[in-house]
mmCIF file with all atom_site columns, C-alpha atoms in Angstrom:
data_model
loop_
_atom_site.group_PDB
_atom_site.id
_atom_site.type_symbol
_atom_site.label_atom_id
_atom_site.label_alt_id
_atom_site.label_comp_id
_atom_site.label_asym_id
_atom_site.label_entity_id
_atom_site.label_seq_id
_atom_site.pdbx_PDB_ins_code
_atom_site.Cartn_x
_atom_site.Cartn_y
_atom_site.Cartn_z
_atom_site.occupancy
_atom_site.B_iso_or_equiv
_atom_site.pdbx_formal_charge
_atom_site.auth_seq_id
_atom_site.auth_comp_id
_atom_site.auth_asym_id
_atom_site.auth_atom_id
_atom_site.pdbx_PDB_model_num
ATOM 1   C CA . MET A 1 1   ? -2.743  -5.801  4.015  1.00 0.00 ? 1   MET A CA 1
ATOM 2   C CA . SER A 1 2   ? -3.053  -9.553  4.537  1.00 0.00 ? 2   SER A CA 1
ATOM 3   C CA . GLU A 1 3   ? -1.556  -11.357 7.491  1.00 0.00 ? 3   GLU A CA 1
ATOM 4   C CA . SER A 1 4   ? 1.048   -13.990 6.768  1.00 0.00 ? 4   SER A CA 1
ATOM 5   C CA . THR A 1 5   ? 2.417   -16.911 8.764  1.00 0.00 ? 5   THR A CA 1
ATOM 6   C CA . LEU A 1 6   ? 5.633   -18.905 8.422  1.00 0.00 ? 6   LEU A CA 1
ATOM 7   C CA . LEU A 1 7   ? 5.063   -22.662 8.403  1.00 0.00 ? 7   LEU A CA 1
ATOM 8   C CA . CYS A 1 8   ? 7.602   -25.483 8.554  1.00 0.00 ? 8   CYS A CA 1
ATOM 9   C CA . THR A 1 9   ? 6.325   -28.065 6.061  1.00 0.00 ? 9   THR A CA 1
ATOM 10  C CA . PHE A 1 10  ? 6.746   -31.818 5.831  1.00 0.00 ? 10  PHE A CA 1
ATOM 11  C CA . PHE A 1 11  ? 5.224   -34.913 4.284  1.00 0.00 ? 11  PHE A CA 1
ATOM 12  C CA . VAL A 1 12  ? 3.453   -37.930 5.786  1.00 0.00 ? 12  VAL A CA 1
ATOM 13  C CA . ASP A 1 13  ? 2.373   -40.434 3.141  1.00 0.00 ? 13  ASP A CA 1
ATOM 14  C CA . ASN A 1 14  ? 0.727   -38.248 0.476  1.00 0.00 ? 14  ASN A CA 1
ATOM 15  C CA . LEU A 1 15  ? -0.198  -35.439 2.888  1.00 0.00 ? 15  LEU A CA 1
ATOM 16  C CA . PHE A 1 16  ? 1.562   -32.049 2.780  1.00 0.00 ? 16  PHE A CA 1
ATOM 17  C CA . LEU A 1 17  ? 1.471   -30.661 6.339  1.00 0.00 ? 17  LEU A CA 1
ATOM 18  C CA . GLY A 1 18  ? 2.607   -27.505 8.089  1.00 0.00 ? 18  GLY A CA 1
ATOM 19  C CA . ILE A 1 19  ? 3.261   -26.279 11.622 1.00 0.00 ? 19  ILE A CA 1
ATOM 20  C CA . GLU A 1 20  ? 4.099   -22.776 12.821 1.00 0.00 ? 20  GLU A CA 1
ATOM 21  C CA . VAL A 1 21  ? 7.873   -22.298 12.637 1.00 0.00 ? 21  VAL A CA 1
ATOM 22  C CA . GLU A 1 22  ? 8.097   -21.102 16.228 1.00 0.00 ? 22  GLU A CA 1
ATOM 23  C CA . LYS A 1 23  ? 6.708   -24.457 17.473 1.00 0.00 ? 23  LYS A CA 1
ATOM 24  C CA . VAL A 1 24  ? 9.352   -26.526 15.664 1.00 0.00 ? 24  VAL A CA 1
ATOM 25  C CA . GLN A 1 25  ? 12.546  -26.925 17.679 1.00 0.00 ? 25  GLN A CA 1
ATOM 26  C CA . GLU A 1 26  ? 14.474  -28.996 15.117 1.00 0.00 ? 26  GLU A CA 1
ATOM 27  C CA . ILE A 1 27  ? 14.346  -31.832 12.611 1.00 0.00 ? 27  ILE A CA 1
ATOM 28  C CA . THR A 1 28  ? 16.604  -34.795 13.383 1.00 0.00 ? 28  THR A CA 1
ATOM 29  C CA . PRO A 1 29  ? 17.380  -38.066 11.613 1.00 0.00 ? 29  PRO A CA 1
ATOM 30  C CA . TYR A 1 30  ? 15.794  -41.285 12.825 1.00 0.00 ? 30  TYR A CA 1
ATOM 31  C CA . GLN A 1 31  ? 16.767  -42.360 16.335 1.00 0.00 ? 31  GLN A CA 1
ATOM 32  C CA . GLU A 1 32  ? 16.275  -45.734 17.953 1.00 0.00 ? 32  GLU A CA 1
ATOM 33  C CA . MET A 1 33  ? 13.136  -45.702 20.074 1.00 0.00 ? 33  MET A CA 1
ATOM 34  C CA . THR A 1 34  ? 12.411  -47.474 23.314 1.00 0.00 ? 34  THR A CA 1
ATOM 35  C CA . PRO A 1 35  ? 8.970   -49.131 23.147 1.00 0.00 ? 35  PRO A CA 1
ATOM 36  C CA . VAL A 1 36  ? 6.414   -48.134 25.769 1.00 0.00 ? 36  VAL A CA 1
ATOM 37  C CA . PRO A 1 37  ? 4.398   -51.117 27.010 1.00 0.00 ? 37  PRO A CA 1
ATOM 38  C CA . LEU A 1 38  ? 0.615   -50.592 26.997 1.00 0.00 ? 38  LEU A CA 1
ATOM 39  C CA . ALA A 1 39  ? 0.941   -47.189 25.286 1.00 0.00 ? 39  ALA A CA 1
ATOM 40  C CA . PRO A 1 40  ? -1.575  -46.224 22.603 1.00 0.00 ? 40  PRO A CA 1
ATOM 41  C CA . ALA A 1 41  ? -0.637  -47.405 19.091 1.00 0.00 ? 41  ALA A CA 1
ATOM 42  C CA . VAL A 1 42  ? 0.152   -43.825 18.001 1.00 0.00 ? 42  VAL A CA 1
ATOM 43  C CA . VAL A 1 43  ? 3.137   -43.737 20.376 1.00 0.00 ? 43  VAL A CA 1
ATOM 44  C CA . GLY A 1 44  ? 6.130   -44.969 18.404 1.00 0.00 ? 44  GLY A CA 1
ATOM 45  C CA . GLY A 1 45  ? 8.272   -45.011 21.533 1.00 0.00 ? 45  GLY A CA 1
ATOM 46  C CA . LEU A 1 46  ? 10.589  -42.790 23.544 1.00 0.00 ? 46  LEU A CA 1
ATOM 47  C CA . ILE A 1 47  ? 13.757  -41.151 22.227 1.00 0.00 ? 47  ILE A CA 1
ATOM 48  C CA . ASN A 1 48  ? 16.676  -39.613 24.077 1.00 0.00 ? 48  ASN A CA 1
ATOM 49  C CA . LEU A 1 49  ? 17.187  -36.087 22.770 1.00 0.00 ? 49  LEU A CA 1
ATOM 50  C CA . ARG A 1 50  ? 20.446  -34.914 24.334 1.00 0.00 ? 50  ARG A CA 1
ATOM 51  C CA . GLY A 1 51  ? 19.415  -36.217 27.754 1.00 0.00 ? 51  GLY A CA 1
ATOM 52  C CA . GLU A 1 52  ? 15.734  -35.274 27.507 1.00 0.00 ? 52  GLU A CA 1
ATOM 53  C CA . ILE A 1 53  ? 13.273  -38.165 27.166 1.00 0.00 ? 53  ILE A CA 1
ATOM 54  C CA . VAL A 1 54  ? 10.788  -37.308 24.407 1.00 0.00 ? 54  VAL A CA 1
ATOM 55  C CA . THR A 1 55  ? 7.665   -39.166 23.290 1.00 0.00 ? 55  THR A CA 1
ATOM 56  C CA . ALA A 1 56  ? 7.678   -40.008 19.573 1.00 0.00 ? 56  ALA A CA 1
ATOM 57  C CA . ILE A 1 57  ? 4.241   -39.881 17.955 1.00 0.00 ? 57  ILE A CA 1
ATOM 58  C CA . ASP A 1 58  ? 3.855   -41.756 14.679 1.00 0.00 ? 58  ASP A CA 1
ATOM 59  C CA . LEU A 1 59  ? 1.791   -39.449 12.467 1.00 0.00 ? 59  LEU A CA 1
ATOM 60  C CA . ARG A 1 60  ? 0.933   -42.290 10.062 1.00 0.00 ? 60  ARG A CA 1
ATOM 61  C CA . ARG A 1 61  ? -0.819  -44.079 12.927 1.00 0.00 ? 61  ARG A CA 1
ATOM 62  C CA . ARG A 1 62  ? -2.202  -40.826 14.335 1.00 0.00 ? 62  ARG A CA 1
ATOM 63  C CA . PHE A 1 63  ? -3.868  -40.072 10.991 1.00 0.00 ? 63  PHE A CA 1
ATOM 64  C CA . ASP A 1 64  ? -4.909  -43.713 10.426 1.00 0.00 ? 64  ASP A CA 1
ATOM 65  C CA . LEU A 1 65  ? -2.722  -44.079 7.303  1.00 0.00 ? 65  LEU A CA 1
ATOM 66  C CA . SER A 1 66  ? -0.897  -47.123 5.951  1.00 0.00 ? 66  SER A CA 1
ATOM 67  C CA . ASP A 1 67  ? 2.356   -48.208 7.606  1.00 0.00 ? 67  ASP A CA 1
ATOM 68  C CA . ARG A 1 68  ? 5.648   -46.725 6.413  1.00 0.00 ? 68  ARG A CA 1
ATOM 69  C CA . PRO A 1 69  ? 7.189   -48.809 3.588  1.00 0.00 ? 69  PRO A CA 1
ATOM 70  C CA . GLY A 1 70  ? 9.710   -51.376 4.857  1.00 0.00 ? 70  GLY A CA 1
ATOM 71  C CA . GLY A 1 71  ? 13.249  -50.070 5.164  1.00 0.00 ? 71  GLY A CA 1
ATOM 72  C CA . LYS A 1 72  ? 12.154  -46.403 5.115  1.00 0.00 ? 72  LYS A CA 1
ATOM 73  C CA . LEU A 1 73  ? 13.004  -44.741 8.412  1.00 0.00 ? 73  LEU A CA 1
ATOM 74  C CA . PRO A 1 74  ? 11.094  -41.688 9.646  1.00 0.00 ? 74  PRO A CA 1
ATOM 75  C CA . LEU A 1 75  ? 12.547  -38.312 10.561 1.00 0.00 ? 75  LEU A CA 1
ATOM 76  C CA . ASN A 1 76  ? 11.886  -36.669 13.928 1.00 0.00 ? 76  ASN A CA 1
ATOM 77  C CA . ALA A 1 77  ? 10.200  -33.269 13.883 1.00 0.00 ? 77  ALA A CA 1
ATOM 78  C CA . ILE A 1 78  ? 10.815  -32.059 17.436 1.00 0.00 ? 78  ILE A CA 1
ATOM 79  C CA . VAL A 1 79  ? 7.971   -29.735 18.433 1.00 0.00 ? 79  VAL A CA 1
ATOM 80  C CA . ARG A 1 80  ? 7.230   -27.703 21.545 1.00 0.00 ? 80  ARG A CA 1
ATOM 81  C CA . THR A 1 81  ? 3.783   -27.189 22.995 1.00 0.00 ? 81  THR A CA 1
ATOM 82  C CA . ALA A 1 82  ? 2.723   -25.293 26.093 1.00 0.00 ? 82  ALA A CA 1
ATOM 83  C CA . ASP A 1 83  ? 3.129   -28.466 28.184 1.00 0.00 ? 83  ASP A CA 1
ATOM 84  C CA . GLU A 1 84  ? 5.806   -30.625 26.576 1.00 0.00 ? 84  GLU A CA 1
ATOM 85  C CA . THR A 1 85  ? 8.350   -31.395 23.913 1.00 0.00 ? 85  THR A CA 1
ATOM 86  C CA . ALA A 1 86  ? 7.427   -34.226 21.532 1.00 0.00 ? 86  ALA A CA 1
ATOM 87  C CA . SER A 1 87  ? 8.730   -35.859 18.378 1.00 0.00 ? 87  SER A CA 1
ATOM 88  C CA . LEU A 1 88  ? 6.448   -36.216 15.365 1.00 0.00 ? 88  LEU A CA 1
ATOM 89  C CA . LEU A 1 89  ? 7.577   -39.080 13.136 1.00 0.00 ? 89  LEU A CA 1
ATOM 90  C CA . ILE A 1 90  ? 7.388   -37.787 9.563  1.00 0.00 ? 90  ILE A CA 1
ATOM 91  C CA . ASP A 1 91  ? 8.347   -39.179 6.150  1.00 0.00 ? 91  ASP A CA 1
ATOM 92  C CA . ASP A 1 92  ? 10.156  -36.199 4.644  1.00 0.00 ? 92  ASP A CA 1
ATOM 93  C CA . ILE A 1 93  ? 10.843  -32.542 5.339  1.00 0.00 ? 93  ILE A CA 1
ATOM 94  C CA . GLY A 1 94  ? 9.604   -29.741 3.126  1.00 0.00 ? 94  GLY A CA 1
ATOM 95  C CA . GLU A 1 95  ? 10.613  -26.107 3.393  1.00 0.00 ? 95  GLU A CA 1
ATOM 96  C CA . VAL A 1 96  ? 9.582   -23.045 5.323  1.00 0.00 ? 96  VAL A CA 1
ATOM 97  C CA . LEU A 1 97  ? 6.698   -21.377 3.516  1.00 0.00 ? 97  LEU A CA 1
ATOM 98  C CA . GLU A 1 98  ? 5.070   -18.024 4.057  1.00 0.00 ? 98  GLU A CA 1
ATOM 99  C CA . VAL A 1 99  ? 1.304   -18.389 3.722  1.00 0.00 ? 99  VAL A CA 1
ATOM 100 C CA . ASN A 1 100 ? -1.341  -15.677 3.609  1.00 0.00 ? 100 ASN A CA 1
ATOM 101 C CA . GLN A 1 101 ? -4.522  -15.632 5.664  1.00 0.00 ? 101 GLN A CA 1
ATOM 102 C CA . LYS A 1 102 ? -6.546  -15.012 2.476  1.00 0.00 ? 102 LYS A CA 1
ATOM 103 C CA . ASP A 1 103 ? -5.578  -18.511 1.261  1.00 0.00 ? 103 ASP A CA 1
ATOM 104 C CA . PHE A 1 104 ? -6.827  -20.184 4.480  1.00 0.00 ? 104 PHE A CA 1
ATOM 105 C CA . GLU A 1 105 ? -9.995  -22.298 4.605  1.00 0.00 ? 105 GLU A CA 1
ATOM 106 C CA . THR A 1 106 ? -11.558 -24.555 7.213  1.00 0.00 ? 106 THR A CA 1
ATOM 107 C CA . PRO A 1 107 ? -10.952 -28.307 6.768  1.00 0.00 ? 107 PRO A CA 1
ATOM 108 C CA . PRO A 1 108 ? -13.234 -29.906 4.179  1.00 0.00 ? 108 PRO A CA 1
ATOM 109 C CA . ASP A 1 109 ? -15.836 -32.428 5.320  1.00 0.00 ? 109 ASP A CA 1
ATOM 110 C CA . THR A 1 110 ? -14.151 -35.139 3.241  1.00 0.00 ? 110 THR A CA 1
ATOM 111 C CA . PHE A 1 111 ? -11.235 -35.544 5.679  1.00 0.00 ? 111 PHE A CA 1
ATOM 112 C CA . THR A 1 112 ? -11.200 -38.741 7.696  1.00 0.00 ? 112 THR A CA 1
ATOM 113 C CA . SER A 1 113 ? -12.651 -38.618 11.158 1.00 0.00 ? 113 SER A CA 1
ATOM 114 C CA . LYS A 1 114 ? -9.195  -39.072 12.750 1.00 0.00 ? 114 LYS A CA 1
ATOM 115 C CA . LEU A 1 115 ? -7.557  -36.330 10.670 1.00 0.00 ? 115 LEU A CA 1
ATOM 116 C CA . ARG A 1 116 ? -10.219 -33.626 10.713 1.00 0.00 ? 116 ARG A CA 1
ATOM 117 C CA . PRO A 1 117 ? -10.027 -32.674 14.432 1.00 0.00 ? 117 PRO A CA 1
ATOM 118 C CA . LEU A 1 118 ? -6.226  -32.355 14.219 1.00 0.00 ? 118 LEU A CA 1
ATOM 119 C CA . ILE A 1 119 ? -6.249  -29.856 11.336 1.00 0.00 ? 119 ILE A CA 1
ATOM 120 C CA . ARG A 1 120 ? -6.726  -26.144 11.959 1.00 0.00 ? 120 ARG A CA 1
ATOM 121 C CA . GLY A 1 121 ? -7.369  -25.515 8.301  1.00 0.00 ? 121 GLY A CA 1
ATOM 122 C CA . VAL A 1 122 ? -6.087  -25.728 4.758  1.00 0.00 ? 122 VAL A CA 1
ATOM 123 C CA . TYR A 1 123 ? -3.978  -23.303 2.742  1.00 0.00 ? 123 TYR A CA 1
ATOM 124 C CA . LYS A 1 124 ? -4.644  -23.306 -0.990 1.00 0.00 ? 124 LYS A CA 1
ATOM 125 C CA . LEU A 1 125 ? -1.240  -23.108 -2.680 1.00 0.00 ? 125 LEU A CA 1
ATOM 126 C CA . PRO A 1 126 ? -0.770  -22.864 -6.449 1.00 0.00 ? 126 PRO A CA 1
ATOM 127 C CA . SER A 1 127 ? 0.284   -26.517 -6.830 1.00 0.00 ? 127 SER A CA 1
ATOM 128 C CA . GLN A 1 128 ? -1.283  -28.296 -3.811 1.00 0.00 ? 128 GLN A CA 1
ATOM 129 C CA . LEU A 1 129 ? -3.116  -28.041 -0.521 1.00 0.00 ? 129 LEU A CA 1
ATOM 130 C CA . LEU A 1 130 ? -1.192  -27.507 2.709  1.00 0.00 ? 130 LEU A CA 1
ATOM 131 C CA . LEU A 1 131 ? -2.837  -28.925 5.831  1.00 0.00 ? 131 LEU A CA 1
ATOM 132 C CA . PHE A 1 132 ? -2.220  -26.698 8.844  1.00 0.00 ? 132 PHE A CA 1
ATOM 133 C CA . LEU A 1 133 ? -1.765  -28.954 11.900 1.00 0.00 ? 133 LEU A CA 1
ATOM 134 C CA . ASP A 1 134 ? -2.941  -28.094 15.398 1.00 0.00 ? 134 ASP A CA 1
ATOM 135 C CA . VAL A 1 135 ? 0.180   -29.244 17.268 1.00 0.00 ? 135 VAL A CA 1
ATOM 136 C CA . GLU A 1 136 ? -1.453  -29.071 20.699 1.00 0.00 ? 136 GLU A CA 1
ATOM 137 C CA . LYS A 1 137 ? -4.137  -31.552 19.601 1.00 0.00 ? 137 LYS A CA 1
ATOM 138 C CA . VAL A 1 138 ? -1.733  -33.808 17.692 1.00 0.00 ? 138 VAL A CA 1
ATOM 139 C CA . VAL A 1 139 ? 0.515   -34.423 20.711 1.00 0.00 ? 139 VAL A CA 1
ATOM 140 C CA . LYS A 1 140 ? -2.410  -34.908 23.120 1.00 0.00 ? 140 LYS A CA 1
ATOM 141 C CA . ILE A 1 141 ? -2.996  -38.643 22.882 1.00 0.00 ? 141 ILE A CA 1
ATOM 142 C CA . GLY A 1 142 ? -5.411  -39.233 25.751 1.00 0.00 ? 142 GLY A CA 1
ATOM 143 C CA . ASP A 1 143 ? -9.027  -39.673 24.641 1.00 0.00 ? 143 ASP A CA 1
ATOM 144 C CA . SER A 1 144 ? -8.649  -38.944 20.924 1.00 0.00 ? 144 SER A CA 1
ATOM 145 C CA . GLN A 1 145 ? -6.239  -41.667 19.841 1.00 0.00 ? 145 GLN A CA 1
#
């Protein structure tokens, strides 16, 4: 019997990414962000989520990808970690997928240096690869910006 995991999937540029369903609080449309002076470039700003101030992390910047095309607004994937609630700015939402442990592999060496430490592994799906994000590392923006 193989173990399976439910992942909430989404897209950032041409990357297909997934996070454990239990760590995703909700997906919301774009919200105006308040800039944070002197914050690392990966911080898109702060949003007000029903009275809670949440840091928005731009995954395109976090992964060192090109900027979002002009006029295209990101979605907010609100995630919970052990220490905080954060918003991951994503391009589009996917679906909830059940993946099997037998399809899991460690990240290939060809990933960029900024992306590789943030990925727990890769799931080989019939039509594409699904990158399994380590949410705790993605939202920690101290030393590893």
